[in-house]
mmCIF file of C-alpha atoms in Angstrom:
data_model
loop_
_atom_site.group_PDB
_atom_site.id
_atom_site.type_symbol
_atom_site.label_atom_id
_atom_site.label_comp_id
_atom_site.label_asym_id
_atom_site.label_seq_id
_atom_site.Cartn_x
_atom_site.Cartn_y
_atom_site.Cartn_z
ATOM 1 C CA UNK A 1 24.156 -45.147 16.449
ATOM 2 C CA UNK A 2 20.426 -44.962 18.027
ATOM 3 C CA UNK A 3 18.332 -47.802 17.586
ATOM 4 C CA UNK A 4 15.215 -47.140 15.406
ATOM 5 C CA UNK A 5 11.984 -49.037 15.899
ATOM 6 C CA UNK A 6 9.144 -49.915 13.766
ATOM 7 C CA UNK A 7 5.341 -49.655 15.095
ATOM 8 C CA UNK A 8 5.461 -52.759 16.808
ATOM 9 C CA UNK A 9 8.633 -51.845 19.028
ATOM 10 C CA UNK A 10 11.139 -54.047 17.334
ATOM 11 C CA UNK A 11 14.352 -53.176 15.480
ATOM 12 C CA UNK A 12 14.217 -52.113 12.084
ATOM 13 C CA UNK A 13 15.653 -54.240 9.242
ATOM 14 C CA UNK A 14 17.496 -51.511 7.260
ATOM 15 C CA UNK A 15 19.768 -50.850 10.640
ATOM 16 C CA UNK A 16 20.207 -47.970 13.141
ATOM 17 C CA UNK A 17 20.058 -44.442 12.544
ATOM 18 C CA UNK A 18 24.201 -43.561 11.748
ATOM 19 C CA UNK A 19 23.865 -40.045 10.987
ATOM 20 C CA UNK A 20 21.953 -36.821 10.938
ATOM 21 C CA UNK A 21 21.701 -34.458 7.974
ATOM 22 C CA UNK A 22 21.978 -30.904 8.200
ATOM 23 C CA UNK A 23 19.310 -28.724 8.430
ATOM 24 C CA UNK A 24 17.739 -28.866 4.880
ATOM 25 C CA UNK A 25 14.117 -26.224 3.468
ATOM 26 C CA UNK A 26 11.510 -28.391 2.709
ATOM 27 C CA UNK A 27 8.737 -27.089 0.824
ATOM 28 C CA UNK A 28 5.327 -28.814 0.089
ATOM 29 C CA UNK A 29 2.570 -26.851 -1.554
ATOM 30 C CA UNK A 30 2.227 -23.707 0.935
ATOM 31 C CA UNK A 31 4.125 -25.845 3.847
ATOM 32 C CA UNK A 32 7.755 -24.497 4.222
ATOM 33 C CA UNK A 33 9.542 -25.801 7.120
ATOM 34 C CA UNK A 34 13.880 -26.574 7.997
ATOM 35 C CA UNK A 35 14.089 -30.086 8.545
ATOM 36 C CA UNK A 36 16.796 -32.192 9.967
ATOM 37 C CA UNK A 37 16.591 -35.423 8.742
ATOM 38 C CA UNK A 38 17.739 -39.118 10.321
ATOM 39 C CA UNK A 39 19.546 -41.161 7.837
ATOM 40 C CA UNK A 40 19.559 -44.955 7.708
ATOM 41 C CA UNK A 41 20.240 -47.220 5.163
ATOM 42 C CA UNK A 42 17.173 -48.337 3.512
ATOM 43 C CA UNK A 43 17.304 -50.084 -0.258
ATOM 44 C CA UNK A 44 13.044 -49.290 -1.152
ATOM 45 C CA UNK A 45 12.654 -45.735 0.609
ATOM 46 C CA UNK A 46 14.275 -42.500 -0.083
ATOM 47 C CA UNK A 47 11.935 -40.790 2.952
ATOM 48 C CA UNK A 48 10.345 -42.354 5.581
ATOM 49 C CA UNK A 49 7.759 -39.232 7.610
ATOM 50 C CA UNK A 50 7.256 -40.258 11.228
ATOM 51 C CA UNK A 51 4.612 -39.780 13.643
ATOM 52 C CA UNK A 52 5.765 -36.789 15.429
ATOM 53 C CA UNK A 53 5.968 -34.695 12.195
ATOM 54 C CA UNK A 54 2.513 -35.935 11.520
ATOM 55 C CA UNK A 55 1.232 -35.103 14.789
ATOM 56 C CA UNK A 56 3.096 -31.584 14.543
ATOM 57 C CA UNK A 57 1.765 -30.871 11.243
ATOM 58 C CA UNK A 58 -1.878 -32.952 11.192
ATOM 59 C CA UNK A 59 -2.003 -32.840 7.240
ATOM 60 C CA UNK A 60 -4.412 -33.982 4.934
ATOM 61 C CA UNK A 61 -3.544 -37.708 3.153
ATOM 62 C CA UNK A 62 -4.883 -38.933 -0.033
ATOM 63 C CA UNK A 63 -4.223 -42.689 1.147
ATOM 64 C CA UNK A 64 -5.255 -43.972 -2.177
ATOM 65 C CA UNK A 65 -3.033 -41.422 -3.996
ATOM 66 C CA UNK A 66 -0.313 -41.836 -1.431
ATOM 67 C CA UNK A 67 0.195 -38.284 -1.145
ATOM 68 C CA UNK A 68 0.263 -35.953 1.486
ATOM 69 C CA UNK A 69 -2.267 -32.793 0.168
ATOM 70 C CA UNK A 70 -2.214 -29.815 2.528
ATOM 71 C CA UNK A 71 -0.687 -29.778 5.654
ATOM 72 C CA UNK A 72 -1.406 -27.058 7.704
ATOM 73 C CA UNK A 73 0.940 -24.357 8.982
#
């Protein structure tokens, strides 16, 4: 298991990460990309998008939408 922490540094509630998926095509609007994804066990989120992908990827958020609109490639 690795230990996965929130933004503050501490643990996270829903547990460590216990597995790794394998790799899976990921397509959002004209971003295509083969993810692999960390899996924890987490009752209110089926995804959970880091900050490296977001730093990778710098797309566009509609924060009051909560959607991610065009991320560039």
């Amino acid at each position: 298991p690795v230990c996965l922490r929130v933004i503050d540094g501490c643990p996270i509630t829903s547990g460590d990460i216990v597995e790794e998926s394998e790799p899976i095509h990921v397509v959002l609007g004209n971003f295509a990309s083969v993810i692999l994804f960390n899996i924890i066990s987490s009752p209110e989120h089926s995804l959970v998008v880091g900050l490296p992908w977001f730093e990778i990827h710098n797309p566009t958020v509609g924060w009051r939408k909560r959607t991610i609109e065009e991320v560039k490639v």
